[in-house]
Coordinates of N, CA and C in Angstrom, one line a residue:
Chain A
M1 N 75.0 53.1 136.2 CA 74.8 54.6 136.1 C 75.9 55.2 135.3
S2 N 75.6 56.1 134.4 CA 76.6 56.7 133.6 C 77.0 58.0 134.3
D3 N 78.3 58.3 134.1 CA 78.9 59.4 134.8 C 79.3 60.5 133.7
S4 N 78.8 61.7 133.8 CA 79.0 62.7 132.8 C 80.5 63.1 132.8
N5 N 81.2 62.7 133.8 CA 82.6 63.1 133.9 C 83.5 62.0 133.3
R6 N 82.9 61.1 132.6 CA 83.7 60.0 132.0 C 83.4 60.0 130.5
M7 N 84.5 59.7 129.7 CA 84.3 59.6 128.2 C 85.0 58.3 127.8
S8 N 84.4 57.6 126.9 CA 85.1 56.4 126.3 C 85.2 56.6 124.8
L9 N 86.3 56.1 124.3 CA 86.6 56.2 122.8 C 86.9 54.8 122.3
V10 N 86.2 54.4 121.2 CA 86.6 53.2 120.5 C 87.4 53.7 119.3
V11 N 88.7 53.3 119.2 CA 89.5 53.7 118.1 C 89.7 52.5 117.2
F12 N 88.9 52.5 116.1 CA 89.0 51.5 115.1 C 89.9 51.8 114.0
N13 N 90.0 53.1 113.6 CA 90.8 53.5 112.5 C 92.3 53.8 112.8
G14 N 93.2 53.6 111.9 CA 94.6 53.8 112.2 C 95.2 54.8 111.3
T15 N 94.4 55.6 110.6 CA 95.0 56.6 109.7 C 95.2 58.0 110.5
V16 N 96.1 58.8 110.1 CA 96.4 60.0 110.8 C 95.3 60.9 110.9
D17 N 94.4 61.0 109.9 CA 93.2 61.9 110.0 C 92.2 61.5 111.0
K18 N 92.3 60.2 111.5 CA 91.3 59.7 112.5 C 92.0 59.7 113.9
L19 N 93.4 59.6 113.9 CA 94.1 59.6 115.1 C 94.2 61.0 115.7
Y20 N 94.2 62.0 114.9 CA 94.2 63.4 115.4 C 93.0 63.6 116.3
P21 N 91.8 63.4 115.7 CA 90.6 63.6 116.6 C 90.6 62.8 117.9
V22 N 91.2 61.6 117.9 CA 91.3 60.8 119.1 C 92.1 61.6 120.1
A23 N 93.3 62.1 119.7 CA 94.2 62.9 120.6 C 93.5 64.2 121.0
I24 N 92.9 64.9 120.1 CA 92.3 66.2 120.5 C 91.1 66.0 121.3
M25 N 90.2 65.1 121.1 CA 89.0 64.8 121.9 C 89.5 64.4 123.3
A26 N 90.5 63.6 123.4 CA 91.0 63.2 124.7 C 91.5 64.4 125.5
S27 N 92.2 65.3 124.7 CA 92.7 66.6 125.4 C 91.5 67.4 125.9
G28 N 90.5 67.5 125.1 CA 89.3 68.3 125.5 C 88.7 67.7 126.8
A29 N 88.7 66.4 126.9 CA 88.1 65.7 128.1 C 89.0 66.0 129.3
V30 N 90.3 66.1 129.0 CA 91.3 66.4 130.1 C 91.0 67.8 130.6
M31 N 90.8 68.7 129.7 CA 90.5 70.1 130.1 C 89.3 70.2 131.0
N32 N 88.3 69.3 130.7 CA 87.1 69.3 131.5 C 87.2 68.3 132.6
D33 N 88.4 67.9 133.0 CA 88.6 67.1 134.2 C 87.9 65.7 134.1
M34 N 87.8 65.2 132.9 CA 87.1 63.9 132.8 C 88.1 62.8 132.7
R35 N 87.6 61.6 133.1 CA 88.4 60.4 132.9 C 88.1 59.9 131.5
V36 N 89.1 59.5 130.8 CA 89.0 59.0 129.5 C 89.5 57.5 129.4
D37 N 88.7 56.6 128.8 CA 89.1 55.3 128.5 C 89.1 55.1 127.0
I38 N 90.3 54.7 126.5 CA 90.4 54.5 125.1 C 90.7 53.0 124.8
F39 N 89.8 52.5 123.9 CA 89.9 51.1 123.5 C 90.4 51.0 122.1
L40 N 91.6 50.5 121.9 CA 92.2 50.4 120.5 C 91.9 49.0 119.9
T41 N 91.2 49.1 118.8 CA 90.9 47.8 118.1 C 91.2 47.9 116.6
F42 N 91.4 46.7 116.1 CA 91.8 46.6 114.7 C 92.9 47.6 114.2
W43 N 92.6 48.4 113.2 CA 93.6 49.3 112.6 C 94.0 50.3 113.7
G44 N 93.1 50.6 114.6 CA 93.5 51.5 115.7 C 94.6 51.0 116.5
L45 N 94.6 49.7 116.7 CA 95.6 49.0 117.6 C 96.9 48.9 116.8
M46 N 96.8 48.6 115.5 CA 98.0 48.5 114.6 C 98.8 49.8 114.7
A47 N 98.1 50.9 114.8 CA 98.8 52.2 114.9 C 99.7 52.3 116.2
F48 N 99.4 51.5 117.2 CA 100.1 51.5 118.4 C 101.1 50.4 118.6
K49 N 101.5 49.7 117.5 CA 102.6 48.7 117.6 C 103.8 49.5 117.9
K50 N 104.7 48.9 118.6 CA 106.0 49.6 119.0 C 106.6 50.3 117.8
G51 N 106.9 51.6 118.0 CA 107.6 52.3 117.0 C 106.8 52.8 115.8
E52 N 105.5 52.4 115.8 CA 104.6 52.8 114.7 C 104.0 54.2 114.7
P53 N 103.6 54.7 115.9 CA 102.9 56.0 115.9 C 103.5 57.1 115.1
Y54 N 104.8 57.3 115.2 CA 105.4 58.4 114.5 C 105.6 58.2 113.0
K55 N 105.4 56.9 112.6 CA 105.6 56.6 111.2 C 104.4 56.8 110.4
I56 N 103.2 56.8 111.0 CA 102.0 56.9 110.3 C 101.8 58.2 109.5
N57 N 101.6 58.1 108.2 CA 101.3 59.3 107.5 C 100.2 59.1 106.5
Q58 N 99.5 58.0 106.6 CA 98.4 57.7 105.6 C 97.1 58.4 106.2
V59 N 96.3 58.9 105.2 CA 95.0 59.3 105.6 C 93.9 58.3 105.1
S60 N 92.7 58.5 105.5 CA 91.6 57.6 105.1 C 91.5 57.6 103.5
K61 N 91.1 56.4 103.0 CA 91.0 56.3 101.6 C 90.1 57.4 100.9
D62 N 89.0 57.7 101.6 CA 88.1 58.8 101.1 C 88.8 60.1 100.8
Y63 N 89.9 60.4 101.6 CA 90.5 61.7 101.5 C 92.0 61.5 101.0
E64 N 92.2 60.4 100.4 CA 93.6 60.0 100.0 C 94.2 61.1 99.1
A65 N 93.5 61.7 98.2 CA 94.0 62.7 97.3 C 94.5 63.9 98.1
L66 N 93.9 64.2 99.3 CA 94.2 65.4 100.0 C 95.3 65.2 101.1
G67 N 95.7 63.9 101.2 CA 96.6 63.5 102.3 C 97.9 64.2 102.3
P68 N 98.7 64.2 101.2 CA 100.0 64.8 101.1 C 99.9 66.3 101.4
E69 N 98.9 67.0 100.9 CA 98.7 68.4 101.1 C 98.4 68.7 102.6
M70 N 97.6 67.8 103.2 CA 97.3 68.0 104.7 C 98.6 67.9 105.5
M71 N 99.4 66.8 105.2 CA 100.6 66.6 105.9 C 101.6 67.7 105.7
R72 N 101.6 68.3 104.5 CA 102.5 69.4 104.2 C 102.1 70.6 105.1
V73 N 100.8 71.0 105.1 CA 100.4 72.1 105.8 C 100.6 72.0 107.3
M74 N 100.4 70.7 107.8 CA 100.6 70.5 109.2 C 102.1 70.7 109.6
Q75 N 102.9 70.2 108.7 CA 104.4 70.3 109.0 C 104.8 71.8 108.9
E76 N 104.3 72.5 107.9 CA 104.6 73.9 107.7 C 104.2 74.7 108.9
K77 N 103.1 74.4 109.5 CA 102.6 75.1 110.6 C 103.0 74.5 112.0
N78 N 103.9 73.6 111.9 CA 104.4 73.0 113.1 C 103.4 72.4 114.1
V79 N 102.4 71.8 113.5 CA 101.4 71.2 114.4 C 102.0 69.9 115.0
P80 N 101.9 69.8 116.3 CA 102.5 68.6 117.0 C 101.8 67.3 116.4
S81 N 102.6 66.2 116.5 CA 102.0 65.0 116.0 C 100.8 64.6 116.8
W82 N 99.9 63.8 116.2 CA 98.8 63.3 117.0 C 99.2 62.5 118.2
Y83 N 100.4 61.8 118.1 CA 100.8 61.0 119.2 C 101.4 61.8 120.4
D84 N 102.1 62.9 120.0 CA 102.6 63.8 121.1 C 101.4 64.5 121.8
T85 N 100.3 64.8 121.0 CA 99.2 65.4 121.6 C 98.5 64.4 122.6
L86 N 98.4 63.2 122.2 CA 97.8 62.2 123.0 C 98.6 61.9 124.3
L87 N 100.0 61.9 124.1 CA 100.9 61.7 125.3 C 100.7 62.8 126.3
Q88 N 100.6 64.0 125.7 CA 100.4 65.2 126.6 C 99.1 65.1 127.4
A89 N 98.0 64.7 126.7 CA 96.7 64.5 127.4 C 96.9 63.5 128.5
K90 N 97.6 62.4 128.2 CA 97.7 61.4 129.2 C 98.6 61.8 130.4
E91 N 99.6 62.6 130.1 CA 100.5 63.2 131.1 C 99.7 64.1 132.1
L92 N 98.8 64.9 131.5 CA 98.1 65.9 132.3 C 96.8 65.5 132.9
G93 N 96.3 64.4 132.4 CA 94.9 64.0 132.8 C 94.8 62.5 133.2
D94 N 93.5 62.1 133.3 CA 93.2 60.8 133.7 C 92.8 60.0 132.5
V95 N 93.8 59.7 131.7 CA 93.6 59.0 130.4 C 94.1 57.6 130.5
H96 N 93.3 56.6 130.1 CA 93.7 55.2 130.1 C 93.6 54.6 128.7
I97 N 94.6 53.9 128.3 CA 94.6 53.3 126.9 C 94.7 51.8 127.0
Y98 N 93.8 51.1 126.3 CA 93.8 49.7 126.4 C 93.8 49.1 125.0
A99 N 94.4 47.9 124.9 CA 94.4 47.2 123.6 C 93.3 46.1 123.6
C100 N 92.6 45.9 122.5 CA 91.6 45.0 122.3 C 92.2 43.6 122.2
A101 N 91.7 42.7 123.1 CA 92.3 41.3 123.2 C 92.1 40.5 121.9
M102 N 90.9 40.7 121.3 CA 90.6 40.0 120.1 C 91.6 40.3 119.0
T103 N 91.9 41.6 118.8 CA 92.8 42.0 117.8 C 94.2 41.5 118.1
A104 N 94.6 41.7 119.4 CA 95.9 41.2 119.8 C 96.1 39.7 119.5
D105 N 95.1 38.9 119.8 CA 95.2 37.5 119.6 C 95.3 37.2 118.1
L106 N 94.4 37.9 117.4 CA 94.4 37.6 115.9 C 95.7 37.9 115.2
F107 N 96.4 38.9 115.6 CA 97.6 39.3 115.0 C 98.9 38.9 115.8
N108 N 98.6 38.0 116.8 CA 99.7 37.5 117.6 C 100.5 38.6 118.3
M109 N 99.8 39.5 118.9 CA 100.5 40.6 119.5 C 100.4 40.5 121.0
D110 N 101.6 40.8 121.7 CA 101.7 40.7 123.1 C 101.8 42.1 123.6
I111 N 101.6 42.4 124.9 CA 101.8 43.7 125.4 C 103.2 44.3 125.1
D112 N 104.2 43.4 125.0 CA 105.5 43.9 124.7 C 105.7 44.4 123.3
D113 N 104.8 44.0 122.4 CA 104.8 44.4 121.0 C 104.2 45.7 120.8
L114 N 103.6 46.2 121.9 CA 102.8 47.5 121.8 C 103.5 48.6 122.5
E115 N 103.2 49.8 122.1 CA 103.7 51.0 122.7 C 103.4 51.0 124.3
P116 N 104.4 51.4 125.1 CA 104.3 51.3 126.5 C 103.1 52.2 127.1
V117 N 102.6 53.1 126.3 CA 101.4 53.9 126.7 C 100.2 53.1 126.9
I118 N 100.2 51.9 126.4 CA 99.0 51.0 126.6 C 99.2 50.3 127.9
E119 N 98.1 50.4 128.7 CA 98.1 49.9 130.1 C 97.9 48.4 130.1
D120 N 97.1 47.9 129.3 CA 96.7 46.5 129.4 C 96.0 46.0 128.1
I121 N 95.9 44.7 128.0 CA 95.1 44.1 126.9 C 93.8 43.7 127.6
I122 N 92.7 44.2 127.1 CA 91.4 43.8 127.8 C 90.4 43.3 126.8
G123 N 89.4 42.6 127.3 CA 88.3 42.1 126.4 C 87.2 43.1 126.2
V124 N 86.4 42.9 125.2 CA 85.3 43.8 124.9 C 84.4 44.0 126.1
G125 N 84.2 42.9 126.9 CA 83.3 43.0 128.0 C 83.7 44.0 129.0
E126 N 85.0 44.0 129.3 CA 85.6 44.9 130.3 C 85.5 46.4 129.7
F127 N 85.7 46.5 128.4 CA 85.6 47.9 127.9 C 84.2 48.4 127.9
I128 N 83.3 47.5 127.5 CA 81.8 48.0 127.5 C 81.4 48.3 128.9
D129 N 81.9 47.7 129.9 CA 81.6 48.0 131.3 C 82.1 49.5 131.5
M130 N 83.3 49.8 131.0 CA 83.7 51.2 131.1 C 82.8 52.2 130.4
A131 N 82.4 51.8 129.1 CA 81.6 52.6 128.3 C 80.2 52.8 129.0
Q132 N 79.8 51.8 129.6 CA 78.5 51.9 130.3 C 78.5 53.0 131.4
K133 N 79.7 53.1 132.0 CA 79.8 54.1 133.1 C 80.1 55.5 132.5
A134 N 80.4 55.6 131.2 CA 80.8 56.9 130.7 C 79.5 57.6 130.1
G135 N 79.4 58.9 130.3 CA 78.3 59.7 129.8 C 78.5 59.9 128.3
T136 N 79.7 59.9 127.8 CA 80.0 60.1 126.3 C 80.8 58.9 125.8
T137 N 80.4 58.3 124.7 CA 81.2 57.3 124.0 C 81.3 57.7 122.5
M138 N 82.5 57.6 122.0 CA 82.6 57.9 120.5 C 83.3 56.7 119.9
F139 N 82.9 56.5 118.6 CA 83.6 55.5 117.8 C 84.3 56.2 116.7
I140 N 85.7 56.1 116.7 CA 86.4 56.8 115.7 C 87.2 55.9 114.8
Chain B
M1 N 94.6 95.7 133.2 CA 95.3 94.5 133.7 C 96.7 94.9 134.1
D2 N 96.7 95.6 135.3 CA 98.0 96.1 135.8 C 98.7 95.1 136.7
M3 N 98.0 94.0 136.9 CA 98.5 92.9 137.8 C 99.9 92.5 137.3
E4 N 100.8 92.2 138.3 CA 102.1 91.7 137.9 C 102.1 90.3 137.4
I5 N 102.6 90.0 136.3 CA 102.6 88.7 135.7 C 103.7 87.9 136.3
T6 N 103.4 86.7 136.8 CA 104.4 85.8 137.3 C 105.1 85.0 136.2
K7 N 104.2 84.6 135.3 CA 104.8 83.8 134.2 C 104.0 84.0 132.9
E8 N 104.7 84.1 131.8 CA 104.1 84.3 130.5 C 104.3 83.1 129.6
I9 N 103.2 82.6 129.1 CA 103.3 81.4 128.2 C 103.1 82.0 126.7
D10 N 104.1 81.9 126.0 CA 104.0 82.3 124.6 C 103.6 81.1 123.7
A11 N 102.3 81.0 123.5 CA 101.8 79.8 122.7 C 101.4 80.3 121.3
R12 N 101.9 81.4 120.9 CA 101.6 81.9 119.6 C 102.1 81.0 118.5
G13 N 101.3 80.6 117.6 CA 101.6 79.7 116.5 C 101.2 78.3 116.9
S14 N 100.8 78.1 118.1 CA 100.4 76.8 118.6 C 98.9 76.6 118.4
F15 N 98.5 75.4 117.9 CA 97.0 75.2 117.6 C 96.3 74.6 118.8
C16 N 95.0 74.7 118.7 CA 94.1 74.0 119.7 C 94.4 72.5 119.7
P17 N 94.6 71.8 120.7 CA 94.5 72.2 122.1 C 95.7 72.8 122.8
G18 N 96.8 73.1 122.1 CA 98.1 73.5 122.6 C 98.1 74.5 123.7
P19 N 97.5 75.8 123.4 CA 97.6 76.8 124.5 C 96.9 76.5 125.8
M20 N 95.8 75.9 125.7 CA 95.0 75.5 126.9 C 95.7 74.4 127.7
M21 N 96.3 73.4 127.0 CA 97.0 72.3 127.7 C 98.3 72.9 128.3
E22 N 98.9 73.8 127.7 CA 100.1 74.5 128.2 C 99.8 75.2 129.5
L23 N 98.6 75.9 129.5 CA 98.2 76.7 130.6 C 97.9 75.7 131.8
I24 N 97.2 74.6 131.5 CA 96.9 73.6 132.6 C 98.2 73.1 133.2
R25 N 99.2 72.9 132.4 CA 100.4 72.4 132.9 C 101.1 73.4 133.8
V26 N 101.1 74.7 133.4 CA 101.7 75.7 134.2 C 101.0 76.0 135.5
I27 N 99.6 76.0 135.4 CA 98.8 76.3 136.6 C 99.1 75.3 137.6
R28 N 99.2 74.0 137.2 CA 99.4 72.9 138.2 C 100.7 73.1 139.0
S29 N 101.8 73.6 138.3 CA 103.0 73.7 139.0 C 103.2 75.1 139.6
A30 N 102.3 76.0 139.4 CA 102.4 77.3 139.9 C 102.0 77.3 141.4
T31 N 102.2 78.4 142.1 CA 101.8 78.5 143.4 C 100.6 79.5 143.5
V32 N 99.8 79.3 144.5 CA 98.6 80.1 144.7 C 99.0 81.6 144.7
G33 N 98.3 82.4 144.0 CA 98.7 83.8 143.9 C 99.4 84.2 142.6
D34 N 99.9 83.2 141.9 CA 100.6 83.5 140.7 C 99.7 83.9 139.6
V35 N 100.1 84.9 138.8 CA 99.3 85.4 137.7 C 100.0 85.0 136.4
I36 N 99.2 84.3 135.5 CA 99.8 83.7 134.3 C 99.1 84.3 133.1
A37 N 100.0 84.8 132.1 CA 99.5 85.3 130.9 C 99.8 84.3 129.8
V38 N 98.7 84.1 128.9 CA 98.9 83.2 127.8 C 98.8 84.0 126.5
L39 N 99.8 84.0 125.7 CA 99.7 84.6 124.4 C 99.3 83.6 123.4
S40 N 98.2 83.8 122.7 CA 97.7 82.8 121.7 C 97.2 83.4 120.4
T41 N 97.5 82.7 119.4 CA 97.0 83.1 118.0 C 95.8 82.1 117.7
D42 N 95.6 81.1 118.5 CA 94.5 80.2 118.3 C 93.2 80.9 118.6
Q43 N 92.3 80.8 117.6 CA 91.0 81.6 117.8 C 90.1 81.1 118.9
G44 N 90.3 79.8 119.3 CA 89.4 79.2 120.3 C 89.8 79.7 121.8
S45 N 91.1 80.0 121.9 CA 91.6 80.3 123.3 C 90.9 81.4 124.1
K46 N 90.5 82.5 123.5 CA 89.9 83.5 124.2 C 88.5 83.2 124.8
K47 N 87.9 82.1 124.2 CA 86.7 81.6 124.8 C 86.9 80.4 125.6
D48 N 87.8 79.5 125.2 CA 88.0 78.3 125.9 C 88.6 78.5 127.2
I49 N 89.6 79.4 127.3 CA 90.4 79.6 128.5 C 89.5 80.1 129.6
P50 N 88.7 81.2 129.4 CA 87.8 81.7 130.5 C 86.8 80.6 131.0
K51 N 86.3 79.8 130.0 CA 85.4 78.7 130.4 C 86.1 77.7 131.3
W52 N 87.3 77.4 130.9 CA 88.1 76.4 131.7 C 88.4 77.0 133.1
V53 N 88.7 78.3 133.1 CA 89.1 78.9 134.4 C 87.9 78.9 135.4
E54 N 86.7 79.1 134.8 CA 85.5 79.1 135.6 C 85.3 77.7 136.2
K55 N 85.4 76.7 135.3 CA 85.2 75.3 135.8 C 86.2 74.9 136.8
A56 N 87.5 75.3 136.5 CA 88.6 74.9 137.4 C 88.6 75.7 138.7
K57 N 87.7 76.7 138.8 CA 87.6 77.6 139.9 C 88.9 78.4 140.2
Q58 N 89.5 78.9 139.1 CA 90.6 79.8 139.2 C 90.0 81.2 138.9
E59 N 90.9 82.2 138.8 CA 90.3 83.5 138.6 C 90.7 84.0 137.2
F60 N 89.7 84.5 136.5 CA 90.0 85.0 135.1 C 90.2 86.5 135.3
V61 N 91.4 87.0 134.9 CA 91.7 88.4 135.1 C 91.3 89.2 133.9
G62 N 91.5 88.7 132.7 CA 91.0 89.4 131.5 C 91.7 89.0 130.2
V63 N 91.1 89.5 129.2 CA 91.7 89.2 127.8 C 91.9 90.5 127.1
E64 N 93.1 90.5 126.4 CA 93.4 91.8 125.7 C 93.7 91.3 124.3
T65 N 93.2 92.1 123.3 CA 93.5 91.7 121.9 C 94.6 92.6 121.5
C66 N 95.7 91.9 121.1 CA 96.9 92.5 120.7 C 97.0 92.4 119.2
D67 N 98.2 92.8 118.7 CA 98.4 92.8 117.2 C 98.5 91.3 116.7
G68 N 97.4 90.8 116.3 CA 97.4 89.4 115.7 C 97.3 88.3 116.7
Y69 N 97.2 88.6 118.0 CA 97.1 87.5 119.0 C 96.3 88.0 120.2
D70 N 95.9 87.1 121.1 CA 95.2 87.5 122.3 C 96.1 87.2 123.5
R71 N 96.0 88.1 124.5 CA 96.7 87.9 125.7 C 95.7 87.6 126.8
I72 N 95.7 86.4 127.3 CA 94.7 86.0 128.3 C 95.4 85.8 129.7
V73 N 94.8 86.5 130.7 CA 95.5 86.5 132.0 C 94.6 85.8 133.0
V74 N 95.3 84.9 133.7 CA 94.6 84.0 134.7 C 95.4 84.1 136.0
K75 N 94.6 84.1 137.1 CA 95.3 84.0 138.4 C 95.0 82.7 139.1
K76 N 96.0 82.1 139.7 CA 95.8 80.8 140.4 C 95.4 81.2 141.8
I77 N 94.2 80.8 142.2 CA 93.7 81.1 143.5 C 93.4 79.9 144.4
K78 N 93.7 78.7 143.8 CA 93.6 77.5 144.7 C 94.5 76.3 144.2

């Protein structure tokens, strides 16, 4: 049975223009008192290697030409980083972040190689079980 | 809105979801009866905050449009 008070996010992309919506959607779910399960896979997990989140400044290839201008405007307007926005959501709400086991194995990553915000390395079966219980699932 | 304000959150210049998240943080640590005013330039706040207040079963006191920003007042009742 799916629960409308749960949301799950599959984070496949590791560019800043995709990581912002992850952080903002998670914040929206926290405002609505929802539990959020975030599954980081492939490039999405690469963004959470230790020390990596604050370094990311690339945008998707499709919008590459607009990237520097977007980053400039965000800096000028003092928009908090996507990572700080996500950390705030986790601090205030029921947000859980997991690493994809397949990606971790493929790139020889251990939990210690990842940002401490990641709770665990889990397989797709376990994540899909969470997604099955969530009323909303997004792939970003 | 003559109610005495316990705490004012100046979130002007902060973007969505900033003002709302700041309010949630403050409401949690506030005591029942506290009245909190949020100053926001974010266009979503004046709609988002009353919706949240209703859902969170707190009390919406009112919204006032000031010079270039909104002042949204909420009372913690539980």
